[in-house]
Short mmCIF file of C-alpha atoms and ligand atoms in Angstrom, two decimals:
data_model
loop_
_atom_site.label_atom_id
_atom_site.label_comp_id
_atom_site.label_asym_id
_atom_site.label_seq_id
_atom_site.Cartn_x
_atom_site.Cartn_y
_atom_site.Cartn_z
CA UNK M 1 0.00 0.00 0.00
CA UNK M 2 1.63 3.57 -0.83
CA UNK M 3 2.84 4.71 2.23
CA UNK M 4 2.59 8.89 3.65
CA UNK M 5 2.88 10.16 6.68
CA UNK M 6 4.11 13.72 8.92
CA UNK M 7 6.88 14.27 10.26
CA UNK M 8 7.71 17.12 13.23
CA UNK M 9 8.89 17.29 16.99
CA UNK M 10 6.70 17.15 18.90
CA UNK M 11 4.37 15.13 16.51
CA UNK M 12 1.70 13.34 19.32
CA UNK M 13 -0.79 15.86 19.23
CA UNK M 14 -1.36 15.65 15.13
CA UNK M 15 -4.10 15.21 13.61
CA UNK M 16 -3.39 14.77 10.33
CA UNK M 17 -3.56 10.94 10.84
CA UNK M 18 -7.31 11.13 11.26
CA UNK M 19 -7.40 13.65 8.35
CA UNK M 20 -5.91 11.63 5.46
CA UNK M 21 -7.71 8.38 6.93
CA UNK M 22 -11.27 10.15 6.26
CA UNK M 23 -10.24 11.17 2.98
CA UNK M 24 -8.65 8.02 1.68
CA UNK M 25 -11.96 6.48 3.12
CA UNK M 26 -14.24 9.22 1.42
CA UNK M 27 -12.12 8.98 -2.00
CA UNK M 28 -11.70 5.32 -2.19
CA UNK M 29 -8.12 5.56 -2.34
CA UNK M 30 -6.06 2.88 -0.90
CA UNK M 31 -3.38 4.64 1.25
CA UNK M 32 -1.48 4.05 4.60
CA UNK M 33 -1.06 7.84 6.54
CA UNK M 34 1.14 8.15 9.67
CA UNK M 35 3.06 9.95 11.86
CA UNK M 36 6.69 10.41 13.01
CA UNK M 37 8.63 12.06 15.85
CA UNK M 38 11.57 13.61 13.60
CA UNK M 39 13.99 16.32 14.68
CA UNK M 40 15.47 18.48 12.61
CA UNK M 41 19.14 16.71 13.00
CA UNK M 42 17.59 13.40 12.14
CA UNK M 43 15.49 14.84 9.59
CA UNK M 44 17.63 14.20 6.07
CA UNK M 45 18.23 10.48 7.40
CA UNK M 46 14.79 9.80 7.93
CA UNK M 47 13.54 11.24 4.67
CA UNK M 48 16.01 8.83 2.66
CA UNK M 49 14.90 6.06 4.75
CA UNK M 50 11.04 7.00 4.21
CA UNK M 51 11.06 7.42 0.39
CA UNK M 52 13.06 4.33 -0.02
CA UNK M 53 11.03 2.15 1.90
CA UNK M 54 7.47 2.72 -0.04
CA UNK M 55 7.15 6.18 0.97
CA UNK M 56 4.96 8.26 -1.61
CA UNK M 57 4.32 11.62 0.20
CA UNK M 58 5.43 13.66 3.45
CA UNK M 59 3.87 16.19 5.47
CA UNK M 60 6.36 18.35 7.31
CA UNK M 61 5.28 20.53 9.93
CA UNK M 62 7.29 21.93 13.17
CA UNK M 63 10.52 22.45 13.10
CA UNK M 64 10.83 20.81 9.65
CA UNK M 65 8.97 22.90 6.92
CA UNK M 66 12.35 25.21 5.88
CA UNK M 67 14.66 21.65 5.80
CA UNK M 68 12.24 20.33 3.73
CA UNK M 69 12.70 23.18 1.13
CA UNK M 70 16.23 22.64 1.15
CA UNK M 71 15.68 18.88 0.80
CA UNK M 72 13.21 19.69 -1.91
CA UNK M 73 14.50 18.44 -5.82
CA UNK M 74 12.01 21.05 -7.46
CA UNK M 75 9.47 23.08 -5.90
CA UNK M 76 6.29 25.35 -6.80
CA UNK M 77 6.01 28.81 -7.33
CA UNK M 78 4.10 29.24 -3.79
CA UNK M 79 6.48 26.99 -2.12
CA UNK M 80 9.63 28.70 -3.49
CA UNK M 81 8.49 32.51 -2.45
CA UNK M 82 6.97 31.42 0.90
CA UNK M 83 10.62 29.37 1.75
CA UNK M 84 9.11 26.59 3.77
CA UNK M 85 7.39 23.07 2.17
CA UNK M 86 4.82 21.04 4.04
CA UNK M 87 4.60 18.91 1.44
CA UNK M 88 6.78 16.98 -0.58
CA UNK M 89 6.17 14.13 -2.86
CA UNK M 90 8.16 11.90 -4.75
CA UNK M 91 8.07 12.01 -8.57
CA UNK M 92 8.79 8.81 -10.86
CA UNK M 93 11.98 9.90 -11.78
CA UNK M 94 12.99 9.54 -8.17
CA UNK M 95 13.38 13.25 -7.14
CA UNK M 96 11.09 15.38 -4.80
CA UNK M 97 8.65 18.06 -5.44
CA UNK M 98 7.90 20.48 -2.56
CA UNK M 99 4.76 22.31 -2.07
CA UNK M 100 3.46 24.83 0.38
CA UNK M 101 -0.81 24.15 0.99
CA UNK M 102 -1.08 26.34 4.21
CA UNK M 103 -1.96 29.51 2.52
CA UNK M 104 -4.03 28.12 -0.12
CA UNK M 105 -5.97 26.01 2.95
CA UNK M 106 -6.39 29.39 4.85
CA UNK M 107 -7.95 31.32 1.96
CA UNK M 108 -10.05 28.28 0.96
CA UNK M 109 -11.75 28.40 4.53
CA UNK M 110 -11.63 32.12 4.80
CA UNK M 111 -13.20 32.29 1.42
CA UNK M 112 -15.42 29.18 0.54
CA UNK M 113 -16.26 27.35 3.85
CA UNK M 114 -16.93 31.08 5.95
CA UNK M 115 -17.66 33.86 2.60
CA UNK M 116 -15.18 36.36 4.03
CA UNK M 117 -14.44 38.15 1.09
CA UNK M 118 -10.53 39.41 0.48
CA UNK M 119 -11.06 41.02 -2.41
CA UNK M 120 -10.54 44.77 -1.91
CA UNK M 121 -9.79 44.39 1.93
CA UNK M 122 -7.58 45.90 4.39
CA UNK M 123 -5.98 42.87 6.03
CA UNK M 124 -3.61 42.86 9.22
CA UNK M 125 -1.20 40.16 9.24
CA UNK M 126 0.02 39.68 12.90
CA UNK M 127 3.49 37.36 13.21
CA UNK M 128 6.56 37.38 10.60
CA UNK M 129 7.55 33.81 11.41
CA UNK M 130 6.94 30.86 8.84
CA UNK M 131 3.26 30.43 8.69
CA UNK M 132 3.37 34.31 7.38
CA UNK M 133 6.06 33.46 4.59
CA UNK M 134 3.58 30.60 3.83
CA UNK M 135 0.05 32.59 3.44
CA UNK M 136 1.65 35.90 1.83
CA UNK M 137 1.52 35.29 -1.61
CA UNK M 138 -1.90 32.84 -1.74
CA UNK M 139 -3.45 36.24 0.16
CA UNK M 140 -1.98 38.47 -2.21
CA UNK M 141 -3.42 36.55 -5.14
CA UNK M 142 -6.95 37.02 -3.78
CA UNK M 143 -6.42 40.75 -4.72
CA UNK M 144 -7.40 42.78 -1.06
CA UNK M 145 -6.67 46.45 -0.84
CA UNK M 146 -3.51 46.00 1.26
CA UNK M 147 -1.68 43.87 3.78
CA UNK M 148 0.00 45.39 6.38
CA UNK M 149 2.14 42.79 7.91
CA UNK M 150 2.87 43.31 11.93
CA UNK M 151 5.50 41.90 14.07
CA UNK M 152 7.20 41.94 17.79
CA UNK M 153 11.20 42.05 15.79
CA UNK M 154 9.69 45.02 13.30
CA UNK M 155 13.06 43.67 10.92
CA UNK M 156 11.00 40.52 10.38
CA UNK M 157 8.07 42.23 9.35
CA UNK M 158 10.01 44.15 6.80
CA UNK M 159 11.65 41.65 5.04
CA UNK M 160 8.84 39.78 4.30
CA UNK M 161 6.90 43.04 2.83
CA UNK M 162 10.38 43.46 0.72
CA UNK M 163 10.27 39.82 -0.57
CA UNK M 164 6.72 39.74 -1.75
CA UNK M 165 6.14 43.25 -2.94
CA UNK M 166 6.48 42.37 -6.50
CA UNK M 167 3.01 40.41 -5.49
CA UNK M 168 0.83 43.67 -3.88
CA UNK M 169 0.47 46.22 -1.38
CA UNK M 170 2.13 45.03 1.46
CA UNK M 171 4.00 47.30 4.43
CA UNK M 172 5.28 46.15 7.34
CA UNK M 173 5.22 47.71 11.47
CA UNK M 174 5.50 47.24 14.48
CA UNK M 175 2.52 46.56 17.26
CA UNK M 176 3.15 49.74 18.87
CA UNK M 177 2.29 51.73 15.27
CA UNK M 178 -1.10 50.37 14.87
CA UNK M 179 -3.22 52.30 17.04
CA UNK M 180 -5.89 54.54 14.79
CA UNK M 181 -6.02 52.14 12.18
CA UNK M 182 -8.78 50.17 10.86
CA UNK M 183 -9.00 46.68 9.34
CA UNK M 184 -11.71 44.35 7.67
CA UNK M 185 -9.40 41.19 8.71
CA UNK M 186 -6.94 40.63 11.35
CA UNK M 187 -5.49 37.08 10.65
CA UNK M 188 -2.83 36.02 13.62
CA UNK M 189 -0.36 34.12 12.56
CA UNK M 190 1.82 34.54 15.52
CA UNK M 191 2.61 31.79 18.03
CA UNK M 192 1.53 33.63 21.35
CA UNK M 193 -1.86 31.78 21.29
CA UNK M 194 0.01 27.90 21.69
CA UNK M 195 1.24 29.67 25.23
CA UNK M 196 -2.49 31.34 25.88
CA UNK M 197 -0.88 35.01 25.15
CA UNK M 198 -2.00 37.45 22.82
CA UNK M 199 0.06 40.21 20.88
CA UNK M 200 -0.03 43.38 22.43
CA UNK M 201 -3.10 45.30 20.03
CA UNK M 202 -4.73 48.19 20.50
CA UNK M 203 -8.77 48.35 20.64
CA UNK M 204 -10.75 49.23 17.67
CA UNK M 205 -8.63 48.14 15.16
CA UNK M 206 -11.59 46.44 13.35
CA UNK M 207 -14.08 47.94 10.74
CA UNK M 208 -17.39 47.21 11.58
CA UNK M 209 -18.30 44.19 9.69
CA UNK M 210 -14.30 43.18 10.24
CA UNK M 211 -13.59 39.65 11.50
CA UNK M 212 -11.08 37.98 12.99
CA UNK M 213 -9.23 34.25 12.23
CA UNK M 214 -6.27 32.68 14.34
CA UNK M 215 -3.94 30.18 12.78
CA UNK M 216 -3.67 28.38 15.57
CA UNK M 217 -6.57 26.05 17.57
CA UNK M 218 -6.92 23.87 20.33
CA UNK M 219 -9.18 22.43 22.72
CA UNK M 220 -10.27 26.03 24.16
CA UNK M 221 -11.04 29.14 22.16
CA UNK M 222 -7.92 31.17 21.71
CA UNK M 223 -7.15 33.87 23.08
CA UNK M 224 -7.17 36.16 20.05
CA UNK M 225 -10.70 34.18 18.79
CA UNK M 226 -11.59 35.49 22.20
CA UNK M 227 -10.62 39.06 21.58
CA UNK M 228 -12.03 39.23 18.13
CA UNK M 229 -15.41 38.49 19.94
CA UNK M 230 -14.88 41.44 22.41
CA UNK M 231 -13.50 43.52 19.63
CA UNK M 232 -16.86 42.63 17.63
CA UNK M 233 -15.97 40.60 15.21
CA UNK M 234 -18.75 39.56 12.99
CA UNK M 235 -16.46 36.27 12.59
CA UNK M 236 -13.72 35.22 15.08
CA UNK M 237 -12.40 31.65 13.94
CA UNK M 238 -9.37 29.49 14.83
CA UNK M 239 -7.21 27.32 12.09
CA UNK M 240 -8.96 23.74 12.03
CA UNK M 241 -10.71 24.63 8.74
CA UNK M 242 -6.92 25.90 7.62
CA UNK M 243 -5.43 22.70 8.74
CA UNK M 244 -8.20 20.39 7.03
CA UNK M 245 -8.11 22.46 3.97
CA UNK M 246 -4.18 22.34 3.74
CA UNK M 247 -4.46 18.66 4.41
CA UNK M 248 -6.84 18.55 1.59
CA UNK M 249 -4.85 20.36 -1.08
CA UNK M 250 -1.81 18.10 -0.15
CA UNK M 251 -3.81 14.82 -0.68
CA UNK M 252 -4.54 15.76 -4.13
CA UNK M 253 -1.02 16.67 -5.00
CA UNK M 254 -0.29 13.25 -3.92
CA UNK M 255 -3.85 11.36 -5.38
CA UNK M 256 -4.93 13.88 -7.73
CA UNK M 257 -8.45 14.14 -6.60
CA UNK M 258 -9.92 16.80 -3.98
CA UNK M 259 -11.37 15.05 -0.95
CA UNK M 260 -14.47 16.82 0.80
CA UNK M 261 -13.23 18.92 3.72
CA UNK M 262 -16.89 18.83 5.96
CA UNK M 263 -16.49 15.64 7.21
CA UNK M 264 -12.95 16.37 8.66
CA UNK M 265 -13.93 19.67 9.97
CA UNK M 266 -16.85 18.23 11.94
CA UNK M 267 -15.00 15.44 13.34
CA UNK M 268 -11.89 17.93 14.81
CA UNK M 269 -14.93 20.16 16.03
CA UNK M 270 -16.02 16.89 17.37
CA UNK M 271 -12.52 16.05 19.23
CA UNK M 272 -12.36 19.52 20.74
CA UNK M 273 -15.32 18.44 22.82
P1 NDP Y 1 7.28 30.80 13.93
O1 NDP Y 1 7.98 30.32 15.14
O2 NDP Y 1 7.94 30.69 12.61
O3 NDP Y 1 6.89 32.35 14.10
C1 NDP Y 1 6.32 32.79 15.28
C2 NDP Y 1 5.81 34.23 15.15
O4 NDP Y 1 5.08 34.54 16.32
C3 NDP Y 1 6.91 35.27 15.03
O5 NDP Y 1 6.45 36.32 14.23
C4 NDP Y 1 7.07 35.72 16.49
O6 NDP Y 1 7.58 37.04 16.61
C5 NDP Y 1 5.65 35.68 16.95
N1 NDP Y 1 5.46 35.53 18.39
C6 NDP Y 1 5.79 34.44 19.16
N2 NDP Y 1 5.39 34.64 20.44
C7 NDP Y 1 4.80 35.85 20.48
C8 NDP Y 1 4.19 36.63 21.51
N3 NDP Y 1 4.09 36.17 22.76
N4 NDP Y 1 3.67 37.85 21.20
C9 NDP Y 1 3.74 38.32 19.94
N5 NDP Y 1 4.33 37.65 18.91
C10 NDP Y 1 4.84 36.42 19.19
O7 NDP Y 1 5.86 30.04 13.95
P2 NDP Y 1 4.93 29.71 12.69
O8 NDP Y 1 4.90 30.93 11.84
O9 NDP Y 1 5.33 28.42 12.09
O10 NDP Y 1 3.47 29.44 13.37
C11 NDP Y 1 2.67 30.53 13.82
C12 NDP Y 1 1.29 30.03 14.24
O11 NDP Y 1 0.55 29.52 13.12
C13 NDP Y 1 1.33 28.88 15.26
O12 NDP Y 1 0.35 29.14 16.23
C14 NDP Y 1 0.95 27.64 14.45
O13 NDP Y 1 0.32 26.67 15.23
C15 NDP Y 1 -0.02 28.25 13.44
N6 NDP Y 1 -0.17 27.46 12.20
C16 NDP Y 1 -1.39 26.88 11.93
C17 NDP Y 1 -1.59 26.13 10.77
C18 NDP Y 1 -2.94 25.52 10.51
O14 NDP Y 1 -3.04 24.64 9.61
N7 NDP Y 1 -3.99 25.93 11.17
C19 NDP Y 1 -0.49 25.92 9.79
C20 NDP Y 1 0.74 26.61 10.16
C21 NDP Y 1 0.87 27.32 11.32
P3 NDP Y 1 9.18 37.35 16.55
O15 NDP Y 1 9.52 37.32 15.09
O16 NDP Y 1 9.31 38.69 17.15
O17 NDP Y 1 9.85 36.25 17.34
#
């Protein structure tokens, strides 16, 4: 049977297991999916070992998704500007291909599964780490008015508005320069919710009919999903529809056909209890 499977540190808590099982299911594909503690010293080893043992496809996720652009044979377009793969798959000619599916999963369940439009918006980016390299340019291609991309190390935040300004508006500050301005998304992409902390923002930094999405999830609301709802939000959401939609464009990569995200999204709404 073809063999996939993710790879990180720490790797326990993932769910992609469950994902890929309900798609294979749903898709009739015949497919084994699991998962593997892998650091980033022992990462190179354990690829070779993977893909020569049946391995067909990887998921990489933390600490592993910038090694496994460097590991990457050829990459795409979104996976070479964003600098970090979560998916890699091995072509017949024995080499890899590297993708990057997190920001096309995140504007799939912004778009399609919640009808926030981006078109036209004023966005906020909070965080300049890898998940922002990753949804820059699939946010960009949606067309919204502007990005401005805020971070705690302001340097961080302007490189990554130099590296994709070929692909729209997008500026760069730090937290301390947003009071008095207004935004129709604020999309956190930093890691302060996985500790229960949230960046240092100012109130009313959200039009009217703005609403609010945070990368990460867990068992609890977040603490930014939480201050979106104080703030107003028409829509404050956490990342499980990102992480079953970036599961979902990975599994076609590797099967060629799109699985149907609902299921997967009720059953992780399901395991949060
Ligand atoms: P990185 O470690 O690459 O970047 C972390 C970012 O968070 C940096 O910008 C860092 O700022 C900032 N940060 C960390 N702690 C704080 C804090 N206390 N206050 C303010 N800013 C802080 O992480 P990733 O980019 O890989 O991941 C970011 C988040 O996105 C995580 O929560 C992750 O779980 C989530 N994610 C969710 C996915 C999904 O499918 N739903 C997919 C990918 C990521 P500085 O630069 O100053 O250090």
């Amino acid at each position: 049977m073809d063999q996939y499977a993710v790879f990180g540190q720490p790797i326990g808590h993932s769910k992609s297991p469950m994902i890929h099982a309900l798609f294979a299911e749903q898709t009739e594909q015949s497919l084994e999916y699991g998962k593997q503690e892998v650091s980033a010293e022992a990462f190179d080893a354990a690829v070779e070992q993977f893909f020569s043992t049946g391995g067909k496809g990887l998921n990489c996720t933390v600490p592993l998704k910038e090694l496994a652009w460097e590991r990457a044979d050829k990459r795409s377009e979104r996976a070479e500007l964003s600098k970090a793969v979560n998916t890699l798959m091995l072509l017949g000619d024995g080499s890899l291909y590297g993708d990057n599916t997190d920001g096309a999963g995140l504007v799939r369940d912004l778009v399609v599964n919640n009808d926030i439009t981006l078109k036209g918006r004023k966005i906020l980016l909070l965080g300049a780490g890898g998940a922002s390299r990753g949804i820059l340019g699939p946010l960009l291609d949606q067309s919204p008015d502007s990005i401005l991309v805020a971070n705690r190390t302001v340097e961080k935040a302007e490189r990554l508005a130099t590296d994709f300004q070929q692909k729209g508006k997008v500026g760069s500050c730090g937290f301390d320069e947003l009071a008095g301005k207004r935004f129709d998304l604020i999309l956190n992409a930093t890691a302060a919710s996985l500790t229960g902390d949230l960046p240092p923002l100012p109130d009313n930094l959200l039009e009217p009919n703005g609403s609010c999405y945070d990368l990460a999830y867990g068992a609890e609301k977040t603490a930014f999903v939480r201050w979106g709802e104080a703030q107003g939000a028409v829509k404050s959401l956490d990342g499980i529809g990102m992480l079953a939609e970036q599961a979902a464009e990975a599994f076609e990569l590797w099967r060629g056909v799109k699985p149907e995200t609902g299921a997967a999204i009720e059953q992780l709404e399901l395991l949060r209890g």
